[in-house]
């Protein structure tokens, strides 16, 4: 009940701020809120990627040690995004935004290898975790379709990737774990589009975005060791992928 009352109070306060803000702007050239809004957002995201080369190298490695019914197949990471709209302003029906965010994605694959083609006897479990983390900075532009719905016509920006691969091998003798790093802080970029549903004016909204990402990962190196995964003239993870994000925006006037 307390949470419900707080939500009602917050919504009432936001409407009051909006009303006062409109009155001030009508009387002066630049007042409270005339520069737009800043705010924070967070949401769920997933990203498809082409990791056929990495999958091939991992399967080639583990299948040398026995037989398996399945294969490692990295293809889609899931996770969360949090960030800030540094500014979002409207000019004659068009809105412009500048933003920054941090996104982390996780994907896990497990394979059981038998020492017999009959899939019997002793087995070794291989567990791989792919972590794709990155900072992003971008801008977007769009316009309203209805009073409660905006079209985010175009969004574009830069991403700074940090990607790691974890390998855990478990057999009858115990387990061991190795971390493989992408030592370069790879730079990528993206373009996208989406929709914004305004729940409380410009202050609370739900935003859905589809982005086309361009990036590539060429090599993983063992942390503190000399083992690695790489392929001459080929990227381990392809430089073309699609990310889908649904997020909640909370804005405050500048």
Coordinates of C-alpha atoms in Angstrom, one line a residue:
X1 CA 0.0 0.0 0.0
X2 CA 2.9 2.4 0.8
X3 CA 4.4 1.7 -2.6
X4 CA 1.1 2.4 -4.3
X5 CA 0.7 5.7 -2.5
X6 CA 4.3 6.7 -3.4
X7 CA 3.6 5.9 -7.1
X8 CA 0.4 8.1 -7.0
X9 CA 2.3 10.9 -5.3
X10 CA 5.1 10.7 -7.9
X11 CA 2.7 10.8 -10.8
X12 CA 0.8 13.8 -9.2
X13 CA 4.1 15.6 -8.7
X14 CA 5.2 15.1 -12.2
X15 CA 1.9 16.4 -13.6
X16 CA 2.3 19.5 -11.3
X17 CA 5.8 20.1 -12.6
X18 CA 4.6 19.7 -16.1
X19 CA 1.8 22.3 -15.5
X20 CA 4.2 24.8 -13.9
X21 CA 6.7 24.3 -16.6
X22 CA 4.2 25.0 -19.4
X23 CA 3.2 28.2 -17.6
X24 CA 6.7 29.4 -17.2
X25 CA 7.7 28.7 -20.8
X26 CA 4.7 30.7 -22.1
X27 CA 6.0 33.8 -20.4
X28 CA 9.7 33.7 -21.1
X29 CA 12.1 32.6 -23.8
X30 CA 14.0 30.1 -21.8
X31 CA 12.8 28.7 -18.4
X32 CA 12.7 25.6 -16.3
X33 CA 12.6 22.7 -18.8
X34 CA 13.2 24.7 -22.0
X35 CA 16.5 22.9 -22.6
X36 CA 14.7 19.5 -22.5
X37 CA 15.0 16.7 -20.1
X38 CA 17.7 14.5 -18.7
X39 CA 17.0 11.2 -16.9
X40 CA 17.9 7.6 -16.4
X41 CA 16.7 4.3 -18.0
X42 CA 17.0 0.6 -17.6
X43 CA 15.8 -2.4 -19.5
X44 CA 16.1 -5.9 -20.9
X45 CA 18.1 -6.6 -24.1
X46 CA 19.2 -9.4 -26.3
X47 CA 21.6 -9.6 -29.2
X48 CA 22.1 -12.0 -32.0
X49 CA 25.6 -12.6 -33.3
X50 CA 27.4 -14.7 -35.8
X51 CA 29.9 -16.9 -33.9
X52 CA 30.3 -19.7 -36.4
X53 CA 34.1 -19.5 -36.4
X54 CA 34.3 -19.6 -32.6
X55 CA 31.8 -22.5 -32.5
X56 CA 33.9 -24.4 -35.0
X57 CA 37.1 -24.0 -33.0
X58 CA 35.4 -25.0 -29.7
X59 CA 33.8 -28.0 -31.2
X60 CA 37.0 -29.1 -32.9
X61 CA 38.8 -28.9 -29.6
X62 CA 36.4 -30.8 -27.4
X63 CA 35.5 -33.5 -30.0
X64 CA 39.1 -34.5 -30.2
X65 CA 38.7 -35.9 -26.7
X66 CA 35.6 -38.1 -27.4
X67 CA 32.1 -38.3 -28.8
X68 CA 29.1 -36.1 -28.4
X69 CA 25.5 -36.0 -29.6
X70 CA 25.4 -32.2 -29.8
X71 CA 27.6 -29.2 -30.6
X72 CA 28.5 -25.9 -29.0
X73 CA 26.4 -23.1 -30.7
X74 CA 26.8 -19.5 -29.5
X75 CA 24.3 -17.3 -31.3
X76 CA 22.4 -15.1 -29.0
X77 CA 23.2 -13.2 -25.7
X78 CA 20.7 -11.9 -23.2
X79 CA 21.1 -9.3 -20.5
X80 CA 20.3 -5.8 -19.3
X81 CA 21.1 -2.2 -20.2
X82 CA 21.2 0.8 -17.9
X83 CA 22.0 4.4 -18.9
X84 CA 21.1 8.0 -19.0
X85 CA 19.5 10.4 -21.5
X86 CA 21.9 13.3 -21.1
X87 CA 19.4 15.5 -22.8
X88 CA 16.1 15.0 -24.7
X89 CA 14.6 18.1 -26.2
X90 CA 11.8 18.9 -28.6
X91 CA 12.0 21.5 -31.4
X92 CA 8.9 22.2 -33.5
X93 CA 7.6 18.7 -33.3
X94 CA 11.0 17.0 -33.6
X95 CA 12.9 15.5 -30.6
X96 CA 16.6 15.1 -30.3
X97 CA 18.5 13.0 -27.7
X98 CA 22.0 12.4 -26.5
X99 CA 22.6 9.4 -24.4
X100 CA 25.1 7.0 -22.7
X101 CA 24.6 3.5 -21.5
X102 CA 26.3 0.3 -20.2
X103 CA 25.1 -3.1 -21.5
X104 CA 26.0 -6.6 -20.4
X105 CA 25.0 -9.8 -22.2
X106 CA 25.5 -13.5 -21.2
X107 CA 25.4 -16.7 -23.1
X108 CA 26.2 -20.2 -21.9
X109 CA 26.8 -23.5 -23.7
X110 CA 27.4 -26.9 -22.2
X111 CA 28.6 -30.1 -23.9
X112 CA 29.1 -33.6 -22.5
X113 CA 31.8 -35.7 -24.2
X114 CA 31.9 -39.5 -23.8
X115 CA 35.0 -41.7 -24.3
X116 CA 32.9 -44.2 -26.5
X117 CA 31.0 -43.7 -29.7
X118 CA 28.2 -45.6 -27.9
X119 CA 27.8 -42.6 -25.6
X120 CA 28.5 -44.7 -22.5
X121 CA 31.3 -44.9 -19.9
X122 CA 33.1 -41.9 -18.4
X123 CA 32.1 -38.4 -19.5
X124 CA 33.7 -35.0 -19.4
X125 CA 31.5 -31.9 -19.2
X126 CA 32.6 -28.7 -21.0
X127 CA 30.9 -25.5 -20.0
X128 CA 31.5 -22.2 -21.9
X129 CA 30.3 -18.8 -20.9
X130 CA 30.5 -15.8 -23.2
X131 CA 30.3 -12.4 -21.6
X132 CA 29.8 -9.4 -23.9
X133 CA 30.0 -6.0 -22.0
X134 CA 30.1 -2.6 -23.6
X135 CA 29.8 1.1 -23.1
X136 CA 27.7 3.0 -25.7
X137 CA 27.2 6.7 -26.6
X138 CA 24.7 7.9 -29.2
X139 CA 22.1 10.3 -30.4
X140 CA 18.7 9.9 -31.8
X141 CA 16.0 11.9 -33.7
X142 CA 12.3 11.4 -34.1
X143 CA 8.8 12.9 -34.1
X144 CA 5.4 12.3 -32.6
X145 CA 2.9 10.0 -34.3
X146 CA 0.1 10.4 -31.7
X147 CA -0.1 12.3 -28.4
X148 CA 1.2 9.3 -26.5
X149 CA 3.4 7.7 -29.2
X150 CA 6.7 8.9 -30.8
X151 CA 8.6 7.3 -33.7
X152 CA 12.4 7.2 -33.0
X153 CA 13.3 7.6 -36.7
X154 CA 17.1 7.1 -36.4
X155 CA 19.5 6.4 -33.6
X156 CA 23.3 6.0 -34.0
X157 CA 26.4 5.8 -31.9
X158 CA 29.6 4.2 -30.8
X159 CA 30.2 1.1 -28.6
X160 CA 33.3 0.1 -26.7
X161 CA 33.4 -3.7 -26.2
X162 CA 35.0 -5.8 -23.5
X163 CA 34.4 -9.5 -24.2
X164 CA 35.5 -12.6 -22.2
X165 CA 35.1 -16.4 -22.7
X166 CA 35.2 -18.8 -19.7
X167 CA 35.9 -22.5 -20.0
X168 CA 35.1 -25.0 -17.2
X169 CA 36.1 -28.7 -17.7
X170 CA 34.7 -31.2 -15.2
X171 CA 35.5 -34.9 -15.2
X172 CA 35.9 -37.8 -12.7
X173 CA 39.1 -36.2 -11.4
X174 CA 37.7 -32.8 -10.6
X175 CA 37.3 -29.5 -12.5
X176 CA 39.4 -26.7 -13.9
X177 CA 38.5 -23.3 -15.2
X178 CA 40.2 -21.0 -17.7
X179 CA 39.4 -17.4 -18.6
X180 CA 40.1 -16.2 -22.2
X181 CA 40.2 -12.5 -22.7
X182 CA 39.7 -10.3 -25.7
X183 CA 42.7 -8.0 -24.8
X184 CA 41.7 -5.2 -27.2
X185 CA 39.0 -2.8 -26.2
X186 CA 37.2 -3.1 -29.6
X187 CA 35.3 -0.2 -31.0
X188 CA 32.0 -0.8 -32.9
X189 CA 29.1 1.3 -34.0
X190 CA 25.4 1.0 -34.4
X191 CA 22.3 2.4 -36.2
X192 CA 18.7 1.7 -35.2
X193 CA 15.1 2.8 -34.9
X194 CA 12.2 2.3 -32.5
X195 CA 9.1 3.5 -30.7
X196 CA 8.5 5.5 -27.5
X197 CA 5.2 5.1 -25.6
X198 CA 4.8 8.2 -23.3
X199 CA 3.0 7.1 -20.1
X200 CA 3.3 10.4 -18.3
X201 CA 4.1 13.1 -20.8
X202 CA 7.9 13.2 -21.4
X203 CA 8.6 12.2 -17.9
X204 CA 7.9 8.4 -17.8
X205 CA 8.0 6.4 -21.0
X206 CA 8.6 2.9 -22.4
X207 CA 11.1 2.7 -25.3
X208 CA 11.6 -0.1 -27.7
X209 CA 14.6 -0.2 -30.0
X210 CA 16.1 -2.4 -32.7
X211 CA 19.7 -1.7 -33.5
X212 CA 22.1 -3.1 -36.1
X213 CA 25.6 -3.4 -34.6
X214 CA 28.9 -3.6 -36.4
X215 CA 31.8 -5.1 -34.5
X216 CA 34.3 -8.0 -34.6
X217 CA 36.3 -10.1 -32.2
X218 CA 39.4 -11.6 -33.7
X219 CA 41.1 -13.4 -30.8
X220 CA 40.8 -14.8 -27.3
X221 CA 43.9 -15.2 -25.2
X222 CA 44.2 -17.2 -21.9
X223 CA 44.5 -15.0 -18.9
X224 CA 48.0 -15.5 -17.5
X225 CA 48.8 -18.2 -20.0
X226 CA 49.7 -18.9 -23.6
X227 CA 46.6 -20.7 -25.0
X228 CA 44.4 -18.9 -27.4
X229 CA 41.5 -19.1 -29.9
X230 CA 42.0 -17.4 -33.3
X231 CA 41.6 -18.0 -37.0
X232 CA 43.7 -16.4 -39.7
X233 CA 41.8 -13.8 -41.7
X234 CA 38.5 -14.6 -40.0
X235 CA 36.7 -13.1 -37.0
X236 CA 35.7 -15.4 -34.1
X237 CA 32.5 -13.4 -33.7
X238 CA 31.1 -11.7 -36.8
X239 CA 30.9 -8.0 -37.1
X240 CA 27.1 -7.9 -37.9
X241 CA 24.4 -8.4 -35.3
X242 CA 21.0 -7.2 -34.2
X243 CA 20.2 -6.0 -30.7
X244 CA 16.6 -5.6 -29.3
X245 CA 16.0 -3.5 -26.2
X246 CA 12.9 -2.6 -24.2
X247 CA 13.5 0.0 -21.5
X248 CA 11.8 2.3 -19.0
X249 CA 12.7 6.0 -19.2
X250 CA 12.4 8.4 -16.3
X251 CA 13.1 12.0 -17.2
X252 CA 13.5 15.3 -15.2
X253 CA 13.4 18.8 -16.7
X254 CA 16.6 20.8 -17.2

